[in-house]
Coordinates of C-alpha atoms in Angstrom, one line a residue:
M17 CA 263.7 257.2 -39.6
E18 CA 262.2 253.7 -39.7
D19 CA 261.3 251.5 -42.6
N20 CA 259.6 248.1 -42.5
H21 CA 260.5 245.3 -45.0
S22 CA 259.5 241.7 -45.2
Y23 CA 262.7 240.4 -43.5
Y24 CA 264.2 243.4 -41.8
V25 CA 263.3 246.7 -40.2
S26 CA 265.7 249.4 -41.0
R27 CA 266.4 252.5 -38.9
L28 CA 268.5 255.5 -39.9
Y29 CA 270.2 257.5 -37.2
G30 CA 271.5 261.0 -38.0
P31 CA 274.7 262.6 -36.7
S32 CA 273.0 264.2 -33.7
E33 CA 271.3 261.1 -32.4
P34 CA 272.9 259.3 -29.5
R35 CA 272.1 255.9 -30.9
N36 CA 274.4 256.6 -33.9
R37 CA 277.4 256.9 -31.6
E38 CA 276.4 253.7 -29.8
L39 CA 276.3 251.7 -33.0
W40 CA 279.7 252.7 -34.2
V41 CA 282.4 250.2 -33.2
D42 CA 285.7 251.9 -32.4
V43 CA 288.1 249.3 -33.8
A44 CA 291.1 251.3 -32.7
K45 CA 290.1 251.0 -29.0
A46 CA 289.0 247.3 -29.3
N47 CA 291.1 244.4 -28.0
Q48 CA 293.8 244.4 -30.6
S49 CA 294.2 240.6 -30.4
Q50 CA 290.7 240.4 -31.9
V51 CA 291.5 242.9 -34.7
K52 CA 293.2 242.0 -37.9
V53 CA 294.3 244.4 -40.7
H54 CA 294.1 242.3 -43.8
R55 CA 297.4 242.7 -45.6
I56 CA 296.2 241.7 -49.1
L57 CA 293.0 243.7 -49.1
S58 CA 294.7 246.8 -47.6
N59 CA 297.3 246.9 -50.4
T60 CA 295.4 245.9 -53.6
H61 CA 292.5 246.7 -55.8
R62 CA 289.4 244.6 -56.6
Q63 CA 290.1 241.7 -54.3
A64 CA 288.0 239.7 -51.8
S65 CA 289.0 237.3 -49.0
R66 CA 287.1 234.6 -47.2
V67 CA 287.0 234.8 -43.5
V68 CA 285.5 232.4 -40.9
L69 CA 283.3 233.9 -38.1
S70 CA 283.6 232.8 -34.5
F71 CA 279.8 232.5 -34.3
D72 CA 276.8 231.6 -36.4
F73 CA 275.3 234.7 -38.0
P74 CA 271.6 234.4 -39.1
F75 CA 271.2 235.9 -42.5
Y76 CA 267.6 235.8 -43.6
G77 CA 267.2 233.0 -41.0
H78 CA 270.1 230.9 -42.4
P79 CA 273.1 230.5 -40.0
L80 CA 276.4 231.5 -41.7
R81 CA 279.9 230.8 -40.5
Q82 CA 281.9 232.1 -43.5
I83 CA 281.7 235.4 -45.3
T84 CA 283.8 237.1 -48.0
I85 CA 285.2 240.6 -47.5
A86 CA 285.7 242.7 -50.7
T87 CA 287.8 245.8 -51.2
G88 CA 284.7 247.3 -53.0
G89 CA 282.9 248.1 -49.8
F90 CA 280.7 245.0 -49.5
I91 CA 280.6 241.6 -47.8
F92 CA 279.6 238.6 -49.9
M93 CA 277.3 236.3 -47.9
G94 CA 277.0 233.3 -50.3
D95 CA 278.3 229.8 -49.7
V96 CA 279.9 229.4 -53.1
I97 CA 282.4 231.8 -54.6
H98 CA 281.3 232.5 -58.2
R99 CA 281.8 234.9 -61.0
M100 CA 279.2 237.4 -60.0
L101 CA 280.0 238.4 -56.4
T102 CA 278.5 241.8 -57.0
A103 CA 275.2 240.4 -58.2
T104 CA 273.9 238.2 -55.5
Q105 CA 273.8 237.7 -51.7
Y106 CA 275.7 240.6 -50.3
V107 CA 275.6 243.2 -47.6
A108 CA 277.1 246.5 -48.8
P109 CA 277.3 249.7 -46.7
L110 CA 278.9 251.4 -49.7
M111 CA 279.6 249.5 -52.9
A112 CA 282.0 251.4 -55.2
N113 CA 285.3 251.0 -57.0
F114 CA 287.6 251.5 -54.0
N115 CA 291.3 251.0 -54.2
P116 CA 292.9 250.5 -50.8
G117 CA 296.3 250.1 -52.5
Y118 CA 296.4 253.8 -53.5
S119 CA 297.4 255.1 -50.0
D120 CA 299.5 253.7 -47.2
N121 CA 296.9 255.0 -44.8
S122 CA 294.1 252.9 -46.4
T123 CA 293.3 249.7 -44.6
V124 CA 290.6 247.0 -44.6
A125 CA 290.4 245.5 -41.1
Y126 CA 288.0 243.2 -39.3
F127 CA 287.2 242.6 -35.7
D128 CA 285.5 239.6 -34.1
N129 CA 284.8 239.3 -30.4
G130 CA 282.5 236.4 -30.5
T131 CA 279.2 238.4 -30.5
V132 CA 279.8 240.9 -33.3
F133 CA 281.9 240.8 -36.5
V134 CA 282.9 244.2 -37.8
V135 CA 284.6 245.0 -41.2
Q136 CA 286.0 248.5 -41.5
W137 CA 287.1 250.2 -44.7
D138 CA 289.4 253.0 -43.4
H139 CA 290.5 255.9 -45.5
V140 CA 289.9 254.2 -48.8
Y141 CA 289.9 256.1 -52.1
L142 CA 287.9 255.7 -55.3
Q143 CA 289.9 254.4 -58.2
G144 CA 290.6 257.2 -60.6
R145 CA 288.9 259.8 -58.4
E146 CA 291.3 260.0 -55.5
D147 CA 291.0 263.8 -55.5
R148 CA 287.5 263.5 -54.0
G149 CA 288.9 262.4 -50.7
S150 CA 288.8 259.2 -48.6
F151 CA 285.9 257.2 -47.1
T152 CA 285.7 255.5 -43.7
F153 CA 282.8 253.2 -43.0
Q154 CA 282.0 249.8 -41.5
A155 CA 279.5 247.0 -41.5
A156 CA 278.8 245.1 -38.3
L157 CA 277.2 241.6 -38.2
H158 CA 275.7 240.9 -34.8
Q159 CA 275.1 237.4 -33.3
D160 CA 271.4 238.2 -33.0
G161 CA 271.1 238.8 -36.7
R162 CA 271.3 242.6 -36.7
I163 CA 273.3 244.4 -39.4
V164 CA 274.6 247.8 -38.8
F165 CA 276.2 250.2 -41.3
G166 CA 278.3 253.0 -39.9
Y167 CA 279.6 256.0 -41.8
K168 CA 282.4 258.2 -40.5
E169 CA 283.6 259.9 -43.6
Y170 CA 281.2 259.9 -46.5
F171 CA 280.1 261.9 -49.5
R172 CA 277.7 260.9 -52.3
I173 CA 278.9 258.9 -55.3
F174 CA 276.3 259.2 -57.9
E175 CA 277.4 256.3 -60.1
S176 CA 277.9 253.8 -57.3
R177 CA 275.6 250.9 -56.6
R178 CA 274.1 250.8 -53.1
R179 CA 271.9 247.7 -53.0
T180 CA 272.4 246.2 -49.6
I181 CA 270.6 242.9 -49.1
F182 CA 269.4 241.2 -52.2
E183 CA 268.3 238.2 -54.2
Y184 CA 265.0 236.7 -53.3
H185 CA 264.6 239.9 -51.4
R186 CA 266.4 243.3 -51.3
V187 CA 266.6 246.3 -49.0
E188 CA 267.5 249.6 -50.6
L189 CA 268.6 252.8 -48.8
D190 CA 268.0 256.3 -49.9
P191 CA 271.6 257.6 -50.4
S192 CA 270.5 261.2 -50.0
K193 CA 269.8 260.5 -46.3
I194 CA 273.3 259.0 -45.6
T195 CA 275.8 261.5 -44.2
S196 CA 279.1 261.4 -42.4
T197 CA 278.7 260.2 -38.8
S198 CA 275.4 258.5 -39.5
A199 CA 274.3 254.9 -39.1
V200 CA 271.8 252.4 -40.3
E201 CA 270.6 249.5 -38.3
F202 CA 268.8 246.5 -39.8
T203 CA 266.8 244.3 -37.3
P204 CA 265.8 240.9 -38.5
L205 CA 262.1 239.9 -38.5
P206 CA 260.9 236.3 -37.7
T207 CA 260.9 233.9 -40.6
C208 CA 259.3 230.4 -41.2
L209 CA 262.7 228.8 -40.7
Q210 CA 262.6 229.6 -37.0
H211 CA 259.7 227.1 -36.4
R212 CA 261.1 223.7 -35.5
S213 CA 257.8 221.7 -35.2
C214 CA 254.8 221.1 -37.4
D215 CA 252.3 222.6 -35.0
A216 CA 254.4 225.8 -34.6
C217 CA 254.7 226.1 -38.3
M218 CA 251.1 225.5 -39.3
S219 CA 249.8 227.9 -36.6
S220 CA 252.3 230.6 -37.5
D221 CA 250.8 234.1 -37.9
L222 CA 253.8 235.4 -39.9
T223 CA 253.1 237.3 -43.2
F224 CA 254.9 234.5 -45.0
N225 CA 252.9 231.5 -46.2
C226 CA 254.6 228.9 -44.0
S227 CA 254.3 225.2 -44.8
W228 CA 255.6 222.2 -43.0
C229 CA 257.6 219.6 -45.0
H230 CA 257.4 216.4 -43.1
V231 CA 260.2 214.6 -45.0
L232 CA 262.7 217.4 -44.3
Q233 CA 261.3 218.3 -40.9
R234 CA 261.4 221.9 -41.9
C235 CA 259.1 224.9 -42.0
S236 CA 259.5 227.2 -45.0
S237 CA 257.7 229.4 -47.4
G238 CA 259.5 227.6 -50.2
F239 CA 261.5 230.7 -51.2
D240 CA 264.9 230.6 -49.4
R241 CA 268.3 229.0 -49.7
Y242 CA 266.8 225.5 -49.2
R243 CA 264.5 225.7 -52.2
Q244 CA 266.4 223.0 -54.1
E245 CA 265.6 220.5 -51.3
W246 CA 262.0 221.9 -51.1
L247 CA 261.4 221.1 -54.8
A248 CA 263.3 217.8 -54.8
Y249 CA 261.2 216.4 -52.0
S250 CA 257.9 217.9 -53.5
C251 CA 257.3 219.6 -50.2
A252 CA 254.7 222.0 -51.6
Q253 CA 252.5 219.1 -52.9
E254 CA 253.0 217.2 -49.7
A255 CA 251.6 220.0 -47.5
E256 CA 248.5 220.7 -49.6
G257 CA 245.3 220.1 -47.6
R258 CA 247.1 218.1 -44.8
T259 CA 247.4 218.7 -41.1
C260 CA 250.0 217.8 -38.6
A261 CA 247.7 214.9 -37.4
D262 CA 247.9 213.5 -40.9
F263 CA 251.6 213.3 -40.8
Q264 CA 251.5 211.7 -37.3
D265 CA 249.1 209.0 -38.6
E266 CA 251.5 208.3 -41.5
D267 CA 254.4 207.8 -39.1
S268 CA 252.4 205.3 -37.0
F269 CA 251.6 203.2 -40.1
S270 CA 255.1 203.1 -41.4
S271 CA 256.0 199.6 -42.4
S272 CA 259.6 199.7 -41.3
P273 CA 262.2 202.2 -40.2
D274 CA 263.9 201.9 -43.6
S275 CA 260.8 202.8 -45.7
S276 CA 260.4 206.3 -47.0
S277 CA 258.2 208.0 -49.5
S278 CA 260.9 210.6 -50.3
P279 CA 263.2 210.3 -53.4
F280 CA 266.3 210.6 -51.2
D281 CA 267.2 209.7 -47.7
G282 CA 269.4 211.7 -45.3
D283 CA 270.1 215.4 -45.2
L284 CA 271.5 217.1 -48.2
T285 CA 274.8 218.9 -47.8
T286 CA 274.9 222.6 -47.1
T287 CA 276.3 223.2 -50.5
S288 CA 273.4 221.5 -52.2
S289 CA 270.8 223.1 -50.0
S290 CA 272.0 226.6 -50.7
L291 CA 271.8 226.4 -54.4
F292 CA 268.4 228.0 -54.9
I293 CA 269.8 231.4 -54.6
D294 CA 272.9 230.7 -56.6
S295 CA 271.1 228.9 -59.4
L296 CA 268.8 231.9 -60.0
T297 CA 269.5 233.9 -63.1
T298 CA 271.7 236.8 -62.1
E299 CA 272.3 240.1 -63.9
D300 CA 274.6 238.4 -66.4
D301 CA 272.5 235.3 -66.8
T302 CA 275.0 233.3 -64.9
K303 CA 273.8 230.0 -63.5
L304 CA 275.6 227.4 -61.4
N305 CA 275.3 223.6 -61.7
P306 CA 273.2 222.6 -58.7
Y307 CA 275.3 219.5 -58.1
A308 CA 278.7 220.6 -59.2
G309 CA 281.7 219.4 -57.3
G310 CA 281.1 215.6 -57.7
D311 CA 279.3 215.2 -54.4
G312 CA 276.1 213.8 -55.7
L313 CA 273.0 213.3 -53.6
Q314 CA 273.7 209.6 -53.2
N315 CA 276.8 210.4 -51.2
N316 CA 274.6 211.6 -48.4
L317 CA 272.5 208.5 -48.2
S318 CA 272.6 206.3 -45.1
P319 CA 274.4 202.9 -45.4
K320 CA 271.2 201.0 -45.4
T321 CA 269.9 202.7 -48.6
K322 CA 273.2 202.5 -50.5
G323 CA 272.9 198.8 -51.2
P324 CA 275.6 196.1 -50.9
P325 CA 279.2 197.0 -51.6
V326 CA 280.8 196.2 -54.9
H327 CA 283.8 194.1 -54.0
L328 CA 285.4 194.1 -57.4
G329 CA 285.3 197.9 -57.5
T330 CA 286.9 198.1 -54.1
I331 CA 289.7 195.8 -55.1
V332 CA 290.4 197.7 -58.3
G333 CA 290.4 201.0 -56.4
I334 CA 292.9 199.7 -53.9
V335 CA 295.2 198.4 -56.6
L336 CA 295.1 201.7 -58.5
A337 CA 295.8 203.6 -55.3
V338 CA 298.8 201.4 -54.5
F339 CA 300.1 202.0 -58.1
L340 CA 299.6 205.7 -57.7
V341 CA 301.4 206.0 -54.4
A342 CA 304.3 203.9 -55.8
A343 CA 304.5 206.1 -58.8
I344 CA 304.6 209.2 -56.7
I345 CA 307.3 207.8 -54.5
L346 CA 309.4 206.7 -57.4
A347 CA 309.0 210.1 -59.1
G348 CA 310.1 211.8 -55.9
I349 CA 313.2 209.7 -55.5
Y350 CA 314.1 210.3 -59.2
I351 CA 313.6 214.1 -58.9
N352 CA 315.5 214.2 -55.6
G353 CA 318.4 212.4 -57.2
H354 CA 318.4 214.4 -60.5
P355 CA 317.6 218.0 -59.5
T356 CA 318.6 219.4 -62.9
S357 CA 316.5 217.0 -64.9
N358 CA 313.6 218.4 -67.1
A359 CA 311.0 216.7 -64.7
A360 CA 312.6 218.4 -61.6
L361 CA 312.7 221.8 -63.3
F362 CA 309.1 221.4 -64.5
F363 CA 307.8 220.7 -60.9
L364 CA 310.0 223.4 -59.4
E365 CA 308.6 226.1 -61.7
R366 CA 305.0 224.9 -60.9
R367 CA 305.2 224.2 -57.2
P368 CA 302.1 225.4 -55.4
H369 CA 302.6 228.2 -52.8
H370 CA 299.2 229.9 -52.5
W371 CA 295.5 229.5 -52.3
P372 CA 293.5 229.4 -55.6
A373 CA 292.4 232.8 -56.8
M374 CA 289.9 234.3 -59.1
K375 CA 290.7 237.0 -61.7
F376 CA 288.2 239.8 -62.3
R377 CA 287.3 240.6 -65.9
N378 CA 285.1 243.5 -67.1
H379 CA 282.6 243.0 -69.9
P380 CA 280.4 245.7 -71.4
N381 CA 277.4 244.9 -69.2
H382 CA 278.8 242.9 -66.3
S383 CA 281.8 241.7 -64.3
T384 CA 283.0 238.1 -64.0
Y385 CA 285.6 236.1 -62.1
T386 CA 287.9 233.5 -63.6
E387 CA 290.5 231.3 -62.0
V388 CA 294.1 232.5 -62.2
E389 CA 297.4 231.7 -60.4
P390 CA 297.5 233.7 -57.2
S391 CA 300.3 236.1 -56.2
G392 CA 299.7 236.6 -52.4
H393 CA 300.6 234.8 -49.2
E394 CA 297.5 235.6 -47.1
K395 CA 296.4 232.8 -44.8
E396 CA 292.7 233.0 -45.9
G397 CA 291.5 232.0 -49.3
F398 CA 291.0 235.1 -51.5
V399 CA 289.6 236.3 -54.7
E400 CA 291.9 238.4 -56.8
A401 CA 290.4 240.9 -59.2
E402 CA 291.9 243.5 -61.6
Q403 CA 290.6 245.9 -64.2
C404 CA 290.9 244.6 -67.8

């Protein structure tokens, strides 16, 4: 069965179709040096862990190198970990309240061979409904942008959420057509972002309304992860009624290399450019600060546009840094010489061991994540969640 969407074409393969067996990745027979059973995810409930891919995975045309695996049967594809992982930017073969910590046979493992990244939830049970049996399924992210869902052990969960790819666009599957030993393959369709020149963008015959932003040197419909930049540079207004020849004429009449009609110079960071999706109102009305983190846009300006350095500020900064380093050294010497002092005990009790974590809290209508002290030793950063 095939279904066409704006960004992907989905195909469902039943148990008797040969393509179904071809799409399933047998992790047990794969090169075990490329397979990792995640210790934290395999022994806990409501947790998620960040993992770096060995290749760029194009998601809606955007290359991703980092994803977040969750015990709940989904992969978070966003750049920024926030309180509503289950509301935006995810790929979910089967999103439900799974608890891998219930059974020693339950594992969450991933496999990366450089061309495909596979996450497998193996023999996982539903929290509070363990008598229904276990589930085994996987999600595969291919280097060419294809997404494959494979189901080895499956039965219907009427209250579970099955939205798969969603935010400015979503793909929904009919759960009644999913069975054990079935598979779903999502093949990406061309997008505006693939065009690298003005001529290719303006002559595009895609169903999207592609426009060329000369300042950003980018082709877009204006509705993607880079929307924040698109609006900041007034790209929609810039492209109205203009041709590529008009842009070339402007370049030839530029007064100097340093002049620019854009409000900012230089490329924005990946974090800033991805905030259109994250700043949309999600199911719980959560919004993120588009410029959180202290890295303002001026930090990405070229040296020529930043202006002359402030010598007084530099001197003050150096003096403060020297005092800070001296204070830390003196404090270390004191604590080392007085291990039973109040200060030494204070730092001993609060010494950092782990990555920062997030705690999951349930509310009547939605779920949120808040920062807590972690309790695991996993190498990757992770998100901890528990039922409240």
